[in-house]
PDB file of C-alpha atoms in Angstrom:
ATOM      1  CA  UNK A 150       0.000   0.000   0.000  1.00  0.00           C
ATOM      2  CA  UNK A 151       1.319   3.442  -0.813  1.00  0.00           C
ATOM      3  CA  UNK A 152       1.305   6.152   1.877  1.00  0.00           C
ATOM      4  CA  UNK A 153      -1.250   8.181  -0.072  1.00  0.00           C
ATOM      5  CA  UNK A 154      -3.920   5.480  -0.050  1.00  0.00           C
ATOM      6  CA  UNK A 155      -6.648   5.720   2.526  1.00  0.00           C
ATOM      7  CA  UNK A 156      -6.993   2.865   4.954  1.00  0.00           C
ATOM      8  CA  UNK A 157     -10.106   1.065   6.120  1.00  0.00           C
ATOM      9  CA  UNK A 158     -10.832   1.993   9.778  1.00  0.00           C
ATOM     10  CA  UNK A 159     -10.476  -1.607  11.021  1.00  0.00           C
ATOM     11  CA  UNK A 160      -7.154  -2.056   9.225  1.00  0.00           C
ATOM     12  CA  UNK A 161      -5.972   1.336  10.490  1.00  0.00           C
ATOM     13  CA  UNK A 162      -6.783   0.273  14.076  1.00  0.00           C
ATOM     14  CA  UNK A 163      -4.972  -3.041  13.620  1.00  0.00           C
ATOM     15  CA  UNK A 164      -1.911  -1.241  12.257  1.00  0.00           C
ATOM     16  CA  UNK A 165      -1.942   1.275  15.116  1.00  0.00           C
ATOM     17  CA  UNK A 166      -2.239  -1.508  17.706  1.00  0.00           C
ATOM     18  CA  UNK A 167       0.543  -3.488  16.043  1.00  0.00           C
ATOM     19  CA  UNK A 168       2.756  -0.419  16.118  1.00  0.00           C
ATOM     20  CA  UNK A 169       1.857   0.293  19.745  1.00  0.00           C
ATOM     21  CA  UNK A 170       2.655  -3.267  20.841  1.00  0.00           C
ATOM     22  CA  UNK A 171       5.553  -3.913  18.461  1.00  0.00           C
ATOM     23  CA  UNK A 172       7.971  -4.514  21.344  1.00  0.00           C
ATOM     24  CA  UNK A 173       5.712  -7.131  22.910  1.00  0.00           C
ATOM     25  CA  UNK A 174       5.136  -8.760  19.508  1.00  0.00           C
ATOM     26  CA  UNK A 175       8.902  -8.841  18.917  1.00  0.00           C
ATOM     27  CA  UNK A 176       9.372 -10.483  22.347  1.00  0.00           C
ATOM     28  CA  UNK A 177       6.709 -13.119  21.642  1.00  0.00           C
ATOM     29  CA  UNK A 178       8.285 -13.863  18.272  1.00  0.00           C
ATOM     30  CA  UNK A 179      11.656 -14.298  19.966  1.00  0.00           C
ATOM     31  CA  UNK A 180      10.162 -16.666  22.570  1.00  0.00           C
ATOM     32  CA  UNK A 181       8.683 -18.745  19.745  1.00  0.00           C
ATOM     33  CA  UNK A 182      12.086 -18.869  18.030  1.00  0.00           C
ATOM     34  CA  UNK A 183      13.692 -19.872  21.337  1.00  0.00           C
ATOM     35  CA  UNK A 184      11.163 -22.685  21.797  1.00  0.00           C
ATOM     36  CA  UNK A 185      11.842 -23.932  18.254  1.00  0.00           C
ATOM     37  CA  UNK A 186      15.608 -23.662  18.727  1.00  0.00           C
ATOM     38  CA  UNK A 187      17.760 -26.620  17.806  1.00  0.00           C
ATOM     39  CA  UNK A 188      21.026 -24.775  17.202  1.00  0.00           C
ATOM     40  CA  UNK A 189      24.203 -26.154  15.703  1.00  0.00           C
ATOM     41  CA  UNK A 190      27.660 -24.647  16.105  1.00  0.00           C
ATOM     42  CA  UNK A 191      27.911 -23.808  12.379  1.00  0.00           C
ATOM     43  CA  UNK A 192      24.521 -22.061  12.272  1.00  0.00           C
ATOM     44  CA  UNK A 193      25.344 -20.319  15.562  1.00  0.00           C
ATOM     45  CA  UNK A 194      28.371 -18.647  13.986  1.00  0.00           C
ATOM     46  CA  UNK A 195      26.520 -17.650  10.826  1.00  0.00           C
ATOM     47  CA  UNK A 196      23.502 -16.392  12.760  1.00  0.00           C
ATOM     48  CA  UNK A 197      25.764 -14.591  15.207  1.00  0.00           C
ATOM     49  CA  UNK A 198      27.371 -12.614  12.393  1.00  0.00           C
ATOM     50  CA  UNK A 199      23.894 -11.526  11.204  1.00  0.00           C
ATOM     51  CA  UNK A 200      22.914 -10.480  14.736  1.00  0.00           C
ATOM     52  CA  UNK A 201      26.039  -8.325  15.071  1.00  0.00           C
ATOM     53  CA  UNK A 202      25.514  -6.751  11.621  1.00  0.00           C
ATOM     54  CA  UNK A 203      21.871  -6.033  12.435  1.00  0.00           C
ATOM     55  CA  UNK A 204      22.766  -4.414  15.753  1.00  0.00           C
ATOM     56  CA  UNK A 205      25.435  -2.256  14.102  1.00  0.00           C
ATOM     57  CA  UNK A 206      22.874  -1.082  11.524  1.00  0.00           C
ATOM     58  CA  UNK A 207      20.438  -0.258  14.352  1.00  0.00           C
ATOM     59  CA  UNK A 208      23.109   1.795  16.123  1.00  0.00           C
ATOM     60  CA  UNK A 209      23.861   3.720  12.927  1.00  0.00           C
ATOM     61  CA  UNK A 210      20.173   4.326  12.196  1.00  0.00           C
ATOM     62  CA  UNK A 211      19.177   5.201  15.767  1.00  0.00           C
ATOM     63  CA  UNK A 212      21.967   7.765  16.019  1.00  0.00           C
ATOM     64  CA  UNK A 213      20.538   9.613  13.009  1.00  0.00           C
ATOM     65  CA  UNK A 214      17.105  10.193  14.559  1.00  0.00           C
ATOM     66  CA  UNK A 215      15.940  11.710  17.818  1.00  0.00           C
ATOM     67  CA  UNK A 216      12.577  10.050  18.433  1.00  0.00           C
ATOM     68  CA  UNK A 217      11.817   6.424  17.753  1.00  0.00           C
ATOM     69  CA  UNK A 218      10.668   4.841  20.983  1.00  0.00           C
ATOM     70  CA  UNK A 219       7.069   5.043  22.098  1.00  0.00           C
ATOM     71  CA  UNK A 220       3.574   3.801  21.472  1.00  0.00           C
ATOM     72  CA  UNK A 221       2.756   6.351  18.777  1.00  0.00           C
ATOM     73  CA  UNK A 222       4.548   7.326  15.579  1.00  0.00           C
ATOM     74  CA  UNK A 223       6.401  10.612  15.904  1.00  0.00           C
ATOM     75  CA  UNK A 224       8.996  12.573  13.957  1.00  0.00           C
ATOM     76  CA  UNK A 225      10.436  16.051  14.347  1.00  0.00           C
ATOM     77  CA  UNK A 226      12.154  15.929  10.964  1.00  0.00           C
ATOM     78  CA  UNK A 227      12.371  13.645   7.945  1.00  0.00           C
ATOM     79  CA  UNK A 228      15.673  11.791   8.203  1.00  0.00           C
ATOM     80  CA  UNK A 229      17.071  11.033   4.736  1.00  0.00           C
ATOM     81  CA  UNK A 230      20.810  10.645   5.388  1.00  0.00           C
ATOM     82  CA  UNK A 231      22.962   7.795   6.666  1.00  0.00           C
ATOM     83  CA  UNK A 232      21.215   4.413   6.452  1.00  0.00           C
ATOM     84  CA  UNK A 233      17.989   6.270   5.629  1.00  0.00           C
ATOM     85  CA  UNK A 234      19.549   7.118   2.259  1.00  0.00           C
ATOM     86  CA  UNK A 235      19.909   3.370   1.604  1.00  0.00           C
ATOM     87  CA  UNK A 236      16.456   2.189   2.778  1.00  0.00           C
ATOM     88  CA  UNK A 237      13.559   4.085   4.361  1.00  0.00           C
ATOM     89  CA  UNK A 238      13.306   1.656   7.285  1.00  0.00           C
ATOM     90  CA  UNK A 239      16.842   0.826   8.424  1.00  0.00           C
ATOM     91  CA  UNK A 240      15.786   0.069  12.009  1.00  0.00           C
ATOM     92  CA  UNK A 241      13.263  -2.502  10.795  1.00  0.00           C
ATOM     93  CA  UNK A 242      15.738  -3.906   8.266  1.00  0.00           C
ATOM     94  CA  UNK A 243      18.191  -4.200  11.171  1.00  0.00           C
ATOM     95  CA  UNK A 244      15.527  -5.984  13.242  1.00  0.00           C
ATOM     96  CA  UNK A 245      14.973  -8.307  10.304  1.00  0.00           C
ATOM     97  CA  UNK A 246      18.684  -9.079  10.029  1.00  0.00           C
ATOM     98  CA  UNK A 247      18.960  -9.727  13.775  1.00  0.00           C
ATOM     99  CA  UNK A 248      15.794 -11.813  13.858  1.00  0.00           C
ATOM    100  CA  UNK A 249      16.953 -13.806  10.849  1.00  0.00           C
ATOM    101  CA  UNK A 250      20.256 -14.348  12.653  1.00  0.00           C
ATOM    102  CA  UNK A 251      18.483 -15.713  15.725  1.00  0.00           C
ATOM    103  CA  UNK A 252      16.176 -17.831  13.573  1.00  0.00           C
ATOM    104  CA  UNK A 253      19.135 -19.221  11.629  1.00  0.00           C
ATOM    105  CA  UNK A 254      20.832 -20.073  14.914  1.00  0.00           C
ATOM    106  CA  UNK A 255      17.634 -21.812  16.028  1.00  0.00           C
ATOM    107  CA  UNK A 256      17.087 -23.872  12.848  1.00  0.00           C
ATOM    108  CA  UNK A 257      15.201 -23.899   9.571  1.00  0.00           C
ATOM    109  CA  UNK A 258      11.715 -24.153  11.103  1.00  0.00           C
ATOM    110  CA  UNK A 259      12.431 -20.952  13.030  1.00  0.00           C
ATOM    111  CA  UNK A 260      13.620 -19.253   9.820  1.00  0.00           C
ATOM    112  CA  UNK A 261      10.298 -19.973   8.100  1.00  0.00           C
ATOM    113  CA  UNK A 262       8.283 -18.789  11.115  1.00  0.00           C
ATOM    114  CA  UNK A 263      10.378 -15.625  11.470  1.00  0.00           C
ATOM    115  CA  UNK A 264      10.196 -14.642   7.802  1.00  0.00           C
ATOM    116  CA  UNK A 265       6.409 -15.089   7.712  1.00  0.00           C
ATOM    117  CA  UNK A 266       5.969 -13.106  10.927  1.00  0.00           C
ATOM    118  CA  UNK A 267       8.343 -10.335   9.798  1.00  0.00           C
ATOM    119  CA  UNK A 268       6.474  -9.827   6.534  1.00  0.00           C
ATOM    120  CA  UNK A 269       3.107  -9.874   8.292  1.00  0.00           C
ATOM    121  CA  UNK A 270       4.036  -7.573  11.174  1.00  0.00           C
ATOM    122  CA  UNK A 271       6.495  -5.138   9.626  1.00  0.00           C
ATOM    123  CA  UNK A 272       5.835  -5.093   5.890  1.00  0.00           C
ATOM    124  CA  UNK A 273       2.032  -5.314   5.987  1.00  0.00           C
ATOM    125  CA  UNK A 274       1.185  -3.551   9.262  1.00  0.00           C
ATOM    126  CA  UNK A 275       3.821  -1.380  10.950  1.00  0.00           C
ATOM    127  CA  UNK A 276       5.516   0.257   7.952  1.00  0.00           C
ATOM    128  CA  UNK A 277       2.240   1.261   6.214  1.00  0.00           C
ATOM    129  CA  UNK A 278       1.066   2.772   9.519  1.00  0.00           C
ATOM    130  CA  UNK A 279       4.232   4.853   9.807  1.00  0.00           C
ATOM    131  CA  UNK A 280       4.098   5.842   6.136  1.00  0.00           C
ATOM    132  CA  UNK A 281       0.620   7.333   6.522  1.00  0.00           C
ATOM    133  CA  UNK A 282       1.874   9.457   9.413  1.00  0.00           C
ATOM    134  CA  UNK A 283       5.013  10.583   7.550  1.00  0.00           C
ATOM    135  CA  UNK A 284       3.011  11.406   4.418  1.00  0.00           C
ATOM    136  CA  UNK A 285       0.611  13.552   6.464  1.00  0.00           C
ATOM    137  CA  UNK A 286       3.455  15.219   8.382  1.00  0.00           C
ATOM    138  CA  UNK A 287       5.947  15.870   5.555  1.00  0.00           C
ATOM    139  CA  UNK A 288       3.797  15.788   2.387  1.00  0.00           C
ATOM    140  CA  UNK A 289       5.680  16.425  -0.863  1.00  0.00           C
ATOM    141  CA  UNK A 290       9.056  16.083   0.866  1.00  0.00           C
ATOM    142  CA  UNK A 291       8.128  12.542   1.914  1.00  0.00           C
ATOM    143  CA  UNK A 292       6.723  11.730  -1.545  1.00  0.00           C
ATOM    144  CA  UNK A 293      10.037  12.757  -3.148  1.00  0.00           C
ATOM    145  CA  UNK A 294      11.947  10.659  -0.614  1.00  0.00           C
ATOM    146  CA  UNK A 295       9.733   7.606  -1.333  1.00  0.00           C
ATOM    147  CA  UNK A 296      10.404   7.927  -5.073  1.00  0.00           C
ATOM    148  CA  UNK A 297      14.133   7.910  -4.432  1.00  0.00           C
ATOM    149  CA  UNK A 298      14.520   5.413  -1.561  1.00  0.00           C
ATOM    150  CA  UNK A 299      12.599   2.121  -1.252  1.00  0.00           C
ATOM    151  CA  UNK A 300      11.096   0.860   1.995  1.00  0.00           C
ATOM    152  CA  UNK A 301      13.168  -2.336   2.241  1.00  0.00           C
ATOM    153  CA  UNK A 302      15.166  -2.686  -0.991  1.00  0.00           C
ATOM    154  CA  UNK A 303      18.607  -1.081  -0.584  1.00  0.00           C
ATOM    155  CA  UNK A 304      20.041   1.427  -3.025  1.00  0.00           C
ATOM    156  CA  UNK A 305      23.552   2.752  -3.447  1.00  0.00           C
ATOM    157  CA  UNK A 306      23.577   6.358  -2.176  1.00  0.00           C
ATOM    158  CA  UNK A 307      26.186   9.031  -2.806  1.00  0.00           C
ATOM    159  CA  UNK A 308      28.736   9.840  -0.110  1.00  0.00           C
ATOM    160  CA  UNK A 309      26.971  13.147   0.437  1.00  0.00           C
ATOM    161  CA  UNK A 310      23.684  11.336   1.124  1.00  0.00           C
ATOM    162  CA  UNK A 311      25.393   9.139   3.699  1.00  0.00           C
ATOM    163  CA  UNK A 312      26.663  12.056   5.750  1.00  0.00           C
ATOM    164  CA  UNK A 313      24.500  13.887   8.243  1.00  0.00           C
ATOM    165  CA  UNK A 314      24.017  14.453  11.963  1.00  0.00           C
ATOM    166  CA  UNK A 315      24.559  11.501  14.282  1.00  0.00           C
ATOM    167  CA  UNK A 316      24.142  11.520  18.060  1.00  0.00           C
ATOM    168  CA  UNK A 317      25.825   9.193  20.508  1.00  0.00           C
ATOM    169  CA  UNK A 318      23.393  10.447  23.174  1.00  0.00           C
ATOM    170  CA  UNK A 319      20.499   8.648  21.477  1.00  0.00           C
ATOM    171  CA  UNK A 320      22.472   5.394  21.652  1.00  0.00           C
ATOM    172  CA  UNK A 321      23.139   5.825  25.373  1.00  0.00           C
ATOM    173  CA  UNK A 322      19.568   6.747  26.261  1.00  0.00           C
ATOM    174  CA  UNK A 323      17.385   4.771  23.846  1.00  0.00           C
ATOM    175  CA  UNK A 324      19.311   2.113  21.924  1.00  0.00           C
ATOM    176  CA  UNK A 325      21.101   0.701  24.989  1.00  0.00           C
ATOM    177  CA  UNK A 326      17.882  -1.212  25.790  1.00  0.00           C
ATOM    178  CA  UNK A 327      17.990  -2.961  22.413  1.00  0.00           C
ATOM    179  CA  UNK A 328      21.700  -3.702  22.722  1.00  0.00           C
ATOM    180  CA  UNK A 329      21.251  -5.359  26.137  1.00  0.00           C
ATOM    181  CA  UNK A 330      18.209  -7.305  24.874  1.00  0.00           C
ATOM    182  CA  UNK A 331      20.177  -8.450  21.825  1.00  0.00           C
ATOM    183  CA  UNK A 332      22.995  -9.851  23.964  1.00  0.00           C
ATOM    184  CA  UNK A 333      20.572 -11.621  26.330  1.00  0.00           C
ATOM    185  CA  UNK A 334      18.529 -13.065  23.445  1.00  0.00           C
ATOM    186  CA  UNK A 335      21.627 -14.316  21.653  1.00  0.00           C
ATOM    187  CA  UNK A 336      22.971 -15.966  24.815  1.00  0.00           C
ATOM    188  CA  UNK A 337      19.588 -17.639  25.409  1.00  0.00           C
ATOM    189  CA  UNK A 338      19.524 -19.141  21.915  1.00  0.00           C
ATOM    190  CA  UNK A 339      23.152 -20.259  22.191  1.00  0.00           C
ATOM    191  CA  UNK A 340      22.344 -21.858  25.562  1.00  0.00           C
ATOM    192  CA  UNK A 341      20.025 -24.226  23.660  1.00  0.00           C
ATOM    193  CA  UNK A 342      23.188 -25.953  22.428  1.00  0.00           C
ATOM    194  CA  UNK A 343      23.351 -27.457  25.924  1.00  0.00           C
ATOM    195  CA  UNK A 344      19.744 -28.221  26.866  1.00  0.00           C
TER     196      UNK A 344
END
């Protein structure tokens, strides 16, 4: 769905609720992956690399924006530099990379479950909800950005597009929660090698 399309009220409510409870949904998805986990050492290494890459992308993306935590969509400016010049949703792409890493560590059944859940939750519900807000807030500026940068498909930006403000403070105040959760989640999946 494009940001300019109107949404049925029931679908709009579902998208808003999914956005509001995205952290809880992410936690439930992780618990399901943990329950399905039958890790091997080889998959643990491969999945671990994806988890690290995903977390690094989240750190880069989170440092470029000021507001991203909360139950409602908010934005004080349209961020188009850094990872946002590559894809419009680098934090969700990063979540996808990390989740795929955990699922790969857990086994192929977990990979299938994760991919289906990621498409359903992020691609069909959360991102369209955010896009409607950004379209209403930034109008033509957001339309131009959408024409240039895809939601999930990466593009090769110029060096100038990659540069822009980045704040370590955001990492220390907001992203630290995700970093700690990522370490704990990874250790829990790896612990399944032994039980």
